[in-house]
Short mmCIF file of C-alpha atoms and ligand atoms in Angstrom, two decimals:
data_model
loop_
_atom_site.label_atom_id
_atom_site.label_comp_id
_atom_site.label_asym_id
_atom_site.label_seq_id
_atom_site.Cartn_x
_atom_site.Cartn_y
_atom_site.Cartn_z
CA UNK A 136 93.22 148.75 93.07
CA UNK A 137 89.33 147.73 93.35
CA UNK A 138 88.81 146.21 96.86
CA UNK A 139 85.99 143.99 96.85
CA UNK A 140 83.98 142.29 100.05
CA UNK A 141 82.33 138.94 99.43
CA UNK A 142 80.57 137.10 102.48
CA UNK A 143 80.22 133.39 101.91
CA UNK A 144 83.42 133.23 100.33
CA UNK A 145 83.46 129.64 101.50
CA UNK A 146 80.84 128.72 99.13
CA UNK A 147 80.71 127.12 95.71
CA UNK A 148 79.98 130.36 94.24
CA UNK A 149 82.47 132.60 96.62
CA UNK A 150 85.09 130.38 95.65
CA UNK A 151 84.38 131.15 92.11
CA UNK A 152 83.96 134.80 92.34
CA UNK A 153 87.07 134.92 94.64
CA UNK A 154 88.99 133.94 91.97
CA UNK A 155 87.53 135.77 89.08
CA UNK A 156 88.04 139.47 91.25
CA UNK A 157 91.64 138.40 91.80
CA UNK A 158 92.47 137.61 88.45
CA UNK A 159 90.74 140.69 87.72
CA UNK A 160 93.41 142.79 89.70
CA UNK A 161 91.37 143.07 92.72
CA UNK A 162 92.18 142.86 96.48
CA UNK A 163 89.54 140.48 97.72
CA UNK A 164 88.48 140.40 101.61
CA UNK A 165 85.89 137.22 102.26
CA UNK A 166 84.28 136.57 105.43
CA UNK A 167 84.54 133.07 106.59
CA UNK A 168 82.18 131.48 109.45
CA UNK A 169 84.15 129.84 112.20
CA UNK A 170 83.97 126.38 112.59
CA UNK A 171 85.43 123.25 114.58
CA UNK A 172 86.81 122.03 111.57
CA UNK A 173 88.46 124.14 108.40
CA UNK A 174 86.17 125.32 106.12
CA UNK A 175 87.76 126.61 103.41
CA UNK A 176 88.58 123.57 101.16
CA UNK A 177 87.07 125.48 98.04
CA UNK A 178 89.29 127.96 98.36
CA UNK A 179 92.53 126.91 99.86
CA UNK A 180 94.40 127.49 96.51
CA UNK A 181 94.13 131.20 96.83
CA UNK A 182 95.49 131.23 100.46
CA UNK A 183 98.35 134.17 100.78
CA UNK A 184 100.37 133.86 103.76
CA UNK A 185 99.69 137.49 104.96
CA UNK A 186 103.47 137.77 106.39
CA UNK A 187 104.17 138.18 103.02
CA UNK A 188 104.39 141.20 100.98
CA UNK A 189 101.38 141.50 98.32
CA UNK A 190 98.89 140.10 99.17
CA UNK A 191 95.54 140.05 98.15
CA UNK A 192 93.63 138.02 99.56
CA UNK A 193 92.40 138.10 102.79
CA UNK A 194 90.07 136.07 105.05
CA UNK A 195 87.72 137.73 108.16
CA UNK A 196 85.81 135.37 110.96
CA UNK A 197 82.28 137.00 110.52
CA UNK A 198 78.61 136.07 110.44
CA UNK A 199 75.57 137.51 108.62
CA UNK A 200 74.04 137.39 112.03
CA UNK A 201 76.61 139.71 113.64
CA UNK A 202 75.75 143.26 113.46
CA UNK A 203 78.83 144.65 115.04
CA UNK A 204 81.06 142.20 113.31
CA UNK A 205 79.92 143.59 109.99
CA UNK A 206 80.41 147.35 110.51
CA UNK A 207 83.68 146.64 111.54
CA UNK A 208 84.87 144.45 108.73
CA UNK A 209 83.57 146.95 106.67
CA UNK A 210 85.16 150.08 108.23
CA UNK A 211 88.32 147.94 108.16
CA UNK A 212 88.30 146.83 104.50
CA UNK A 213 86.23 150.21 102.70
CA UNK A 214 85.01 147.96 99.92
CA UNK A 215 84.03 149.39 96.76
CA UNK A 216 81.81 146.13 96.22
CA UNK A 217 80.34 143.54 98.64
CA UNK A 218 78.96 140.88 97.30
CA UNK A 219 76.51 139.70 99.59
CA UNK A 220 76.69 135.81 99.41
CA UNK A 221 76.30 133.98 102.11
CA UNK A 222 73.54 132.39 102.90
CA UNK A 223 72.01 128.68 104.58
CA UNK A 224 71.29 127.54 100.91
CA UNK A 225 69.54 124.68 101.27
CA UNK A 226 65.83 124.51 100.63
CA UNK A 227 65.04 121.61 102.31
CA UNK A 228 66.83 122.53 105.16
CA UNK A 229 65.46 125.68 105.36
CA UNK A 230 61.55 123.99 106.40
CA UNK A 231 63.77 122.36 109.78
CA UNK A 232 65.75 125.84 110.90
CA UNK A 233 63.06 128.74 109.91
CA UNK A 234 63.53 130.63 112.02
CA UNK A 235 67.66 131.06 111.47
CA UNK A 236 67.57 130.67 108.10
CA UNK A 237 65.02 134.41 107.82
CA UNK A 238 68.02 135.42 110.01
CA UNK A 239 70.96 134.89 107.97
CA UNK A 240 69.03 135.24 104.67
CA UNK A 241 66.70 137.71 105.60
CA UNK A 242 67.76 140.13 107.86
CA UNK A 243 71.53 139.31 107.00
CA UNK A 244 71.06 141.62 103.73
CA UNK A 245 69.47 144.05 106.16
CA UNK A 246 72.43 144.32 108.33
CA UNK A 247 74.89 145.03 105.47
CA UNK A 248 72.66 147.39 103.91
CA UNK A 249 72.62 149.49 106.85
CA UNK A 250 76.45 148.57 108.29
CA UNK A 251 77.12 150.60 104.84
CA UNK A 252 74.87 153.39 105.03
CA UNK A 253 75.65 153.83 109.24
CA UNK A 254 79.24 153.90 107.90
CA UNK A 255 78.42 156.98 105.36
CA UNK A 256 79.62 154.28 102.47
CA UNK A 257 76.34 154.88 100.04
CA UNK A 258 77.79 156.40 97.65
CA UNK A 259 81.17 154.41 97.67
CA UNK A 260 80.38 151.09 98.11
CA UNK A 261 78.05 149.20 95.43
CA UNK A 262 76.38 145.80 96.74
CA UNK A 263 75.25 142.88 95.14
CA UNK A 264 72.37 140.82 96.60
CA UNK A 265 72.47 137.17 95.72
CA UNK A 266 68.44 137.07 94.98
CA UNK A 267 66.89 133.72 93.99
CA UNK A 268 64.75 132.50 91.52
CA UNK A 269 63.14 130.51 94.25
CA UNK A 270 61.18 133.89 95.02
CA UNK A 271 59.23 132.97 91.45
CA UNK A 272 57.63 129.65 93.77
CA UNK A 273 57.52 127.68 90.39
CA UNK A 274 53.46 128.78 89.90
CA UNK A 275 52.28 128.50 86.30
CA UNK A 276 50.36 131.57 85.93
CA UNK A 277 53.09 134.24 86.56
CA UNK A 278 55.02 133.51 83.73
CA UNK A 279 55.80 135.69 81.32
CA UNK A 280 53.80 135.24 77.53
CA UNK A 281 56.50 133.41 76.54
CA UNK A 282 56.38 131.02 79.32
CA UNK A 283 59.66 132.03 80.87
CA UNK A 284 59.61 133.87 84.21
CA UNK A 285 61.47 137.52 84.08
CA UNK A 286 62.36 140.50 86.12
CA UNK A 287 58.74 141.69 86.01
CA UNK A 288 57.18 138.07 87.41
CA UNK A 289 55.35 138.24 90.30
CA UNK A 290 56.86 136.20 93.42
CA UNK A 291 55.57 133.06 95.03
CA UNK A 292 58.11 131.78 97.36
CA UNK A 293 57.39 128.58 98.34
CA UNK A 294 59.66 127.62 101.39
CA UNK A 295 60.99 129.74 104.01
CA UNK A 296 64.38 130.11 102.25
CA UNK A 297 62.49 131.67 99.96
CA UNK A 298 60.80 133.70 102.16
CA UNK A 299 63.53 134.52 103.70
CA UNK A 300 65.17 135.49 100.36
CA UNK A 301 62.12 137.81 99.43
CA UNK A 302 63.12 140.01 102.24
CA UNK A 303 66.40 140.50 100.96
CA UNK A 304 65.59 141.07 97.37
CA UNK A 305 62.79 143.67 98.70
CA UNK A 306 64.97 145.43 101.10
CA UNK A 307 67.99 145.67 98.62
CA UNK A 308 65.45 147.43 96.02
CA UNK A 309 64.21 149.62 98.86
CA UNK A 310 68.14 150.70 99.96
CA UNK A 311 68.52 151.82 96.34
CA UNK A 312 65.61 153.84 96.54
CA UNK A 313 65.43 155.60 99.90
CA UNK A 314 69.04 156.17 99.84
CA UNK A 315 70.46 155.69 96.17
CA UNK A 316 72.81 153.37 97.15
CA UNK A 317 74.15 151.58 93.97
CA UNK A 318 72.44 147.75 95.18
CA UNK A 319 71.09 145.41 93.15
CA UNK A 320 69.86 142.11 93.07
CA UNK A 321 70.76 139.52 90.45
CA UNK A 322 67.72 136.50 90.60
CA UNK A 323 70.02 133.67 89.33
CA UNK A 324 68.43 130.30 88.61
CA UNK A 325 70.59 127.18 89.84
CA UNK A 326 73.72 126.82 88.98
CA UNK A 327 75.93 123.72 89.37
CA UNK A 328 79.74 122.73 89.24
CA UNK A 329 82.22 120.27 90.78
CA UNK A 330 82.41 122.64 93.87
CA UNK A 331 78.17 122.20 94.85
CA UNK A 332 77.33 121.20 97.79
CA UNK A 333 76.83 117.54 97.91
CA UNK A 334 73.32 117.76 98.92
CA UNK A 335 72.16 119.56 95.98
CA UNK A 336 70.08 117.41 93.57
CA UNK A 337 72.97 117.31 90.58
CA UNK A 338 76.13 116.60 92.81
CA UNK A 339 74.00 114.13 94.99
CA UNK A 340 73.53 112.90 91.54
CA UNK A 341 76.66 113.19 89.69
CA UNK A 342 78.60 111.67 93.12
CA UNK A 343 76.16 108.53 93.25
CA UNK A 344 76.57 107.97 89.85
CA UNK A 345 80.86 107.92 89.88
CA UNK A 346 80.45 105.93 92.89
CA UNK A 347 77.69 103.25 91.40
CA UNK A 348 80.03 103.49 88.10
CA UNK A 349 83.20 102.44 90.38
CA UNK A 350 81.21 99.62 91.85
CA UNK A 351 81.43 101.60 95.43
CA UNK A 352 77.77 102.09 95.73
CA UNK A 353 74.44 100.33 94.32
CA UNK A 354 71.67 102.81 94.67
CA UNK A 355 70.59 106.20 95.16
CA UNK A 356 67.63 106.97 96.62
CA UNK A 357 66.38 110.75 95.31
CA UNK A 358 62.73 112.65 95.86
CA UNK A 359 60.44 114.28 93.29
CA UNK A 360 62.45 113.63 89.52
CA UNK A 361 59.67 115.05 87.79
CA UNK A 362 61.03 118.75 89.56
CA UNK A 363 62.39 120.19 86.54
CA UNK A 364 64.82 123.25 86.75
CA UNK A 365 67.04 125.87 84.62
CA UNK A 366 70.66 124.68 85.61
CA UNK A 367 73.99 126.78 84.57
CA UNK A 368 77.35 126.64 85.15
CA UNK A 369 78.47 128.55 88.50
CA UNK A 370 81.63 129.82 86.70
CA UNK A 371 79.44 132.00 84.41
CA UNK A 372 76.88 132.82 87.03
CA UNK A 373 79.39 134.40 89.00
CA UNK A 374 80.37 136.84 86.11
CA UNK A 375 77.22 137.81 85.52
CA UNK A 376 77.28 139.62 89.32
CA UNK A 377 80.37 141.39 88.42
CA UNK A 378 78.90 142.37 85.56
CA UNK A 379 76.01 144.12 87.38
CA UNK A 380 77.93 145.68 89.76
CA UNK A 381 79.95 147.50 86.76
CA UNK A 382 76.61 149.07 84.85
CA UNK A 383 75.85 152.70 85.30
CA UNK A 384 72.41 152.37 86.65
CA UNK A 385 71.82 149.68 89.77
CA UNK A 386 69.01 147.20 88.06
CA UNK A 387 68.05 144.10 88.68
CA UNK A 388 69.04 140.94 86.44
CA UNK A 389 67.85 137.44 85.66
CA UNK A 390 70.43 135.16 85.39
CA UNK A 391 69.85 131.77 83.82
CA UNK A 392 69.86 129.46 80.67
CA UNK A 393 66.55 129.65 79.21
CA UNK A 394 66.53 125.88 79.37
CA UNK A 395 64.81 123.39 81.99
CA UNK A 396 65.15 120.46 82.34
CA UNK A 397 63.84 117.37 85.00
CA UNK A 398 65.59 115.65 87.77
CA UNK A 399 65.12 112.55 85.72
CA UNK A 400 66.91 113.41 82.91
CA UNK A 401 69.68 114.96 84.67
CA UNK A 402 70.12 110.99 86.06
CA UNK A 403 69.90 109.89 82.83
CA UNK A 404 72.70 112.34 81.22
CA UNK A 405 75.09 111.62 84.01
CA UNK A 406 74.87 107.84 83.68
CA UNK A 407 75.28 108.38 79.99
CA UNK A 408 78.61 110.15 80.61
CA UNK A 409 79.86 107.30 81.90
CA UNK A 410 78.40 105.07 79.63
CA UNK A 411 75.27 103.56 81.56
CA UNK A 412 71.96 103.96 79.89
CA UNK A 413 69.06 104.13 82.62
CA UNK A 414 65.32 103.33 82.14
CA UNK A 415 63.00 104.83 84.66
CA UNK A 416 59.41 102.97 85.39
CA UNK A 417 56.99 103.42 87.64
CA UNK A 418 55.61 106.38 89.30
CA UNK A 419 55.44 107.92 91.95
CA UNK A 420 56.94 107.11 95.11
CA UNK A 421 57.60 103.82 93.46
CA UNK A 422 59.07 105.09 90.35
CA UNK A 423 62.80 103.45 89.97
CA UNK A 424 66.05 104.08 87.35
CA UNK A 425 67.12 100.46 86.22
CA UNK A 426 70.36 99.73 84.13
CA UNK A 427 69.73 98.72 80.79
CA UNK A 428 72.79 98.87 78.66
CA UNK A 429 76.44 99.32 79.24
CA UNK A 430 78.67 100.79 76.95
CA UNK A 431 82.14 99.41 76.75
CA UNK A 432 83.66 101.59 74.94
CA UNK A 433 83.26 104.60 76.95
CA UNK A 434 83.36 102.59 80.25
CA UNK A 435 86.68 101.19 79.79
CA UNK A 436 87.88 104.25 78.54
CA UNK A 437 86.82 105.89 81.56
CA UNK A 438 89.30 102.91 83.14
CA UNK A 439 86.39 101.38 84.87
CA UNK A 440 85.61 97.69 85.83
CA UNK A 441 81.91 96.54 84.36
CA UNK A 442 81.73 93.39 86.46
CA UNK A 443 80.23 95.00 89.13
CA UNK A 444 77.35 96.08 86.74
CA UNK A 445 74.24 94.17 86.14
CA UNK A 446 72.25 95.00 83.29
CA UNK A 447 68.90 95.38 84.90
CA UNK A 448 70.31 96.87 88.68
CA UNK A 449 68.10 99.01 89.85
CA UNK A 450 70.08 102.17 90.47
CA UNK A 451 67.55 104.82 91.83
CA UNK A 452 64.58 104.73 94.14
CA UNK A 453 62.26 107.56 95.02
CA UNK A 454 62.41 107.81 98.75
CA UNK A 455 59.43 110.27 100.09
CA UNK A 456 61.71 111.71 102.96
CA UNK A 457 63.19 113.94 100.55
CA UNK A 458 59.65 115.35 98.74
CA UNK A 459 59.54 119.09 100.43
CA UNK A 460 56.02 119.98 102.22
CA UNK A 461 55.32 122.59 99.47
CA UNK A 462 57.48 122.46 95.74
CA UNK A 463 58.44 124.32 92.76
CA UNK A 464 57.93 122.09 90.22
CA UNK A 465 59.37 124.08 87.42
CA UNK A 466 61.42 126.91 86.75
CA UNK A 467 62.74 129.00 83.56
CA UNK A 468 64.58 131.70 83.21
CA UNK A 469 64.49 134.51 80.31
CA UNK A 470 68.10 135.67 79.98
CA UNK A 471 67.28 138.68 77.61
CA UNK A 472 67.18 141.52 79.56
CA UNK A 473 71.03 140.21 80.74
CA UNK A 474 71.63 138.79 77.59
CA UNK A 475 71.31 142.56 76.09
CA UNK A 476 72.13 145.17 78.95
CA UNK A 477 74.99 143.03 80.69
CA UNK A 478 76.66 141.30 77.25
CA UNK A 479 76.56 138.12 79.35
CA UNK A 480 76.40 134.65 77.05
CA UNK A 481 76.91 131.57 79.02
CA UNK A 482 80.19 129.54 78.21
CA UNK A 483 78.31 126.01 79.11
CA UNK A 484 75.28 124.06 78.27
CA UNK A 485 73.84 121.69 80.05
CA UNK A 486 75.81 118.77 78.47
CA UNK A 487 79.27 120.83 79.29
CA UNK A 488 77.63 120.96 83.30
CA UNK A 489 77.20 117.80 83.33
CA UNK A 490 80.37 116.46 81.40
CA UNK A 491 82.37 119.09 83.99
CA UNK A 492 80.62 117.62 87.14
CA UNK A 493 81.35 113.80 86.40
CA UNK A 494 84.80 114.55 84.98
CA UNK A 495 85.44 115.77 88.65
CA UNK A 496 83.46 113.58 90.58
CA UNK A 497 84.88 109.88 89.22
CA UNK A 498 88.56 111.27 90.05
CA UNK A 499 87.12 112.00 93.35
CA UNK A 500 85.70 108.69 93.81
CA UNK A 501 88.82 106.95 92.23
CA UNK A 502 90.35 108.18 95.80
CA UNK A 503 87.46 106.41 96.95
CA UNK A 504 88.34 103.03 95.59
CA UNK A 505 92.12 103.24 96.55
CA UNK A 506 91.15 103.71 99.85
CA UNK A 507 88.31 100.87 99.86
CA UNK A 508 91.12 98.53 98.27
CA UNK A 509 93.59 100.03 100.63
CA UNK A 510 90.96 98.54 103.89
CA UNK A 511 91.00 102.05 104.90
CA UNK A 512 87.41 104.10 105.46
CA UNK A 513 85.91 105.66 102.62
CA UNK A 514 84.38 109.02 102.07
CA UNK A 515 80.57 109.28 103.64
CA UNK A 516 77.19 109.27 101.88
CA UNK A 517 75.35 112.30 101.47
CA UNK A 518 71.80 113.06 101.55
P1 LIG B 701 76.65 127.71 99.35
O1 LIG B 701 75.70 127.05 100.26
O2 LIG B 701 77.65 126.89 98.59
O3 LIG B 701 77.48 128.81 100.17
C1 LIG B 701 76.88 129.59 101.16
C2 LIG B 701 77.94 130.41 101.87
O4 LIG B 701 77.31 131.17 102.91
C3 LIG B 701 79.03 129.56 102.56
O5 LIG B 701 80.25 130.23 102.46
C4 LIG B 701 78.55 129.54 104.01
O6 LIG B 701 79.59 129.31 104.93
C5 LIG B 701 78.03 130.97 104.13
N1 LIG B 701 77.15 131.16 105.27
C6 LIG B 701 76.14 130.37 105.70
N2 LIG B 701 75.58 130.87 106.81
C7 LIG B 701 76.27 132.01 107.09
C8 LIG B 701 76.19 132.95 108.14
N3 LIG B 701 75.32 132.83 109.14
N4 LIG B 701 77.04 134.00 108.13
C9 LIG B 701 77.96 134.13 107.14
N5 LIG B 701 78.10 133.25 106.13
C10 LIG B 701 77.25 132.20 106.11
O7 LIG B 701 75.78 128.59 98.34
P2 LIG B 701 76.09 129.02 96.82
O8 LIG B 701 77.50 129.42 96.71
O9 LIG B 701 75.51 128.00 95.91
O10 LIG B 701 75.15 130.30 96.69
C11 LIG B 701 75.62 131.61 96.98
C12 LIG B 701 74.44 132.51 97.25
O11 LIG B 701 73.60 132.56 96.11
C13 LIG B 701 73.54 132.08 98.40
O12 LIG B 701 73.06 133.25 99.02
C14 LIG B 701 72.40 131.34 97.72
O13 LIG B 701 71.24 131.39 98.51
C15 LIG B 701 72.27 132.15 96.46
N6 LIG B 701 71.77 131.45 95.29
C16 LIG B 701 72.36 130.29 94.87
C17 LIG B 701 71.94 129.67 93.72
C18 LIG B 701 72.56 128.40 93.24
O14 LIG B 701 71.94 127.74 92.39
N7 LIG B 701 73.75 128.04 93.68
C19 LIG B 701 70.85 130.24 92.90
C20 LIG B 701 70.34 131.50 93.42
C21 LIG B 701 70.80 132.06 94.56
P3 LIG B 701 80.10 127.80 105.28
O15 LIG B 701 80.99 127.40 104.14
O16 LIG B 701 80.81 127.99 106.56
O17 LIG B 701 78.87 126.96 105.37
P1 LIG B 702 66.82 123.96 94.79
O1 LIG B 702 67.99 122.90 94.58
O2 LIG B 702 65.87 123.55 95.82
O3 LIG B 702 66.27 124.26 93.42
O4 LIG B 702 67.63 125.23 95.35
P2 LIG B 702 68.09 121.35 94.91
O5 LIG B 702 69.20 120.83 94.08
O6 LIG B 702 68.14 121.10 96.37
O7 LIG B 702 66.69 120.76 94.38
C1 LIG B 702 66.30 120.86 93.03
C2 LIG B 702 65.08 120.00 92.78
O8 LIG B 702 65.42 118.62 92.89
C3 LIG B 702 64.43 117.95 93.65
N1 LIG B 702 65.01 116.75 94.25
C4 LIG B 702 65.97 116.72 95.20
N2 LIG B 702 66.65 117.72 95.80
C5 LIG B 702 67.61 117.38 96.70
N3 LIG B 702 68.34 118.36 97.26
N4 LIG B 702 67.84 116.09 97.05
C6 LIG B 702 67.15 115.04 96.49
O9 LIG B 702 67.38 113.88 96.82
C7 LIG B 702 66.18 115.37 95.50
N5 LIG B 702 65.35 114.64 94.72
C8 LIG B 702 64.66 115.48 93.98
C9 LIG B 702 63.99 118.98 94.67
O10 LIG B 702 62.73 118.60 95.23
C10 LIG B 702 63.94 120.22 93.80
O11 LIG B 702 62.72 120.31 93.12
C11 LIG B 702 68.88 125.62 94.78
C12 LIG B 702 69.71 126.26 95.91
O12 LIG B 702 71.01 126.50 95.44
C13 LIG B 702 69.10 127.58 96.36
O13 LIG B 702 69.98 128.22 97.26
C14 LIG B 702 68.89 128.46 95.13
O14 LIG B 702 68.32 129.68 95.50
C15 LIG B 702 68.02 127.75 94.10
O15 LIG B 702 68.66 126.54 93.74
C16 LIG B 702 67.83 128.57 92.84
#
């Protein structure tokens, strides 16, 4: 039986991979980050009671910026994979906690490179680096000829999670080639489900717009829409890594759509799932989304009340708190190079994100609205 090692198994796409390696036949070991409250909501359903007899799954109390605590998880489990997850993931954030965030991101991949190699693992254990296609900083002149940006871009990072990030791309590439350890970075562009964070762009988005659809909310303020990015679906993202780790040669891999797309139009296909057409006008920081039709049809089959919508309700603002001191306006991914050496073809478009996200998000909410109607608290808003 493979035994694989994923830290940030608490994550969207830990939860995901989790999962997939199980299903797969594999034992999985995840490190999980303590915390006051329980963390592991994403992956709850593959708990195993470990009194009983086969199991596995099994979860660790680690942190990427623990050393000690990741030589001995690794002594203890012998992986013949680690996927190398975890992460603070959040851009924005990363400009308020620098300093942690080259830490966990950075020098994280650093201390599992060498737990491995201190260990005498090289040549058993293969690693997976989750690189980022942050490290491409969005700048216009180092795409490729085609316009897309590829495994032989230059990097611009443009925040210190991307900074951060560069570091572990560059130190994963340099493992493999001091020490021909089998590690390798995949550079996936973002990828999205109903398990995102809800401070992502698209499930800030996708949340708002169930709640403004259930009448629970009126507006949702968002930063630069003009940003436009290459989203995918987590669930094939996550393949695409086990993929990697099962070539013959450790390479690197782009992982993405080959598709971008803006902010703004990610608003406007969300609201169109659940039948709202939005106009945007404006610019700037005074740029706003206003309703201007509601379909009927779809809303009511959707079982939801359009009373509380007014044709003409404004339904997004630009607030400048969330525009980031330095941006990457646009990224694109070429997919070729995986496309053709890996066999990986994404299941979902763009559309089939989208549909998935606000599918999951308006049953979410409809908990929302029993509670409201119940008088009892509702879930927070998220920025
Ligand atoms: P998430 O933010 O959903 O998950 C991050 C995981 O890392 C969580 O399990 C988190 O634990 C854990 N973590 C955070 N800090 C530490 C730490 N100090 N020690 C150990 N674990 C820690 O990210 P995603 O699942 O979306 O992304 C997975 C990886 O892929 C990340 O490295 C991310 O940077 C990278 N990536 C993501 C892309 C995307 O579009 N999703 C694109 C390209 C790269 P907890 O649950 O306790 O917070
Ligand atoms: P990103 O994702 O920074 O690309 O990093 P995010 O969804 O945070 O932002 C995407 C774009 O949307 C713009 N934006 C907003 N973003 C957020 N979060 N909130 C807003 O209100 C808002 N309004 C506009 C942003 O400015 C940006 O241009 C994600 C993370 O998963 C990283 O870990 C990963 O490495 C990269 O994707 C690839």
């Amino acid at each position: 039986m493979k035994v694989a090692l994923i830290t940030g198994v608490t994550g969207q796409d830990g939860a995901y991979l989790a999962e997939f390696l199980l299903k797969k036949g594999y034992f999985v070991h995840g490190i999980k980050r303590r915390s006051s409250l329980f963390n592991t909501d994403r992956i709850d359903h593959l708990y195993q009671d470990q009194h009983e007899k086969d199991v596995h799954f099994k979860l660790h109390y680690g942190d990427l910026t623990d050393s000690t605590n990741l030589i001995r998880i690794i002594q203890e489990t012998q992986p013949d994979e680690i996927y190398n997850l975890g992460a603070m993931s959040h851009v924005m954030v990363s400009f308020d906690s620098p300093e942690y965030v080259a830490n966990v991101d950075g020098i994280g991949t650093l201390r599992i490179l060498e737990a491995v190699r201190i260990l005498g693992m090289e040549k058993k254990t293969r690693i997976y680096q989750a690189s980022t296609s942050e490290l491409y900083g969005g700048l216009p002149e180092n795409k490729n000829a085609n316009g897309f940006y590829d495994e032989n871009s230059p990097f611009y990072p443009r925040s210190p999670y991307g900074v951060a990030k560069i570091y572990g791309f560059w130190i994963t590439k340099n493992y493999r080639e001091a020490y021909g350890m089998f590690a390798c970075n995949g550079i996936l562009f973002n990828h999205e489900s109903p398990l995102r964070g809800e401070t992502f762009v698209t499930r800030k988005i996708t949340r708002a717009t169930a709640k403004i659809a259930l009448g629970l909310q009126s507006c949702l303020y968002l930063g630069n829409l003009s940003a436009q990015r290459d989203w995918g679906h987590a669930k094939d993202y996550i393949e695409a890594m086990w993929l990697i780790l099962q070539q013959e040669k450790p390479e690197d891999f782009v992982i993405a759509t080959g598709v971008t797309t803006t902010v703004r139009d990610f608003v406007r296909m969300s609201f169109a799932e659940v039948g709202i057409e939005v106009e945007f006008s404006g610019k700037d920081d005074n740029e706003k989304g206003v309703i201007i039709d509601v379909d009927e049809q779809i809303a009511h089959s959707l079982g939801l009340n359009t009373q509380t919508l007014k044709i003409g309700q404004t339904v997004i603002k630009v607030d400048p708190k969330y525009f980031r001191p330095t941006e990457v306006d646009l990224l694109l991914g070429d997919p070729k190079k995986s496309k053709t050496q890996l066999g990986w073809e994404p299941k979902y478009d763009l559309a089939a994100l989208v549909k998935d996200m606000m599918i999951s998000d308006l049953q979410l909410m409809k908990k929302d609205e029993y509670l409201k109607k119940g008088g009892f608290k509702t879930l927070n808003y998220f920025e």
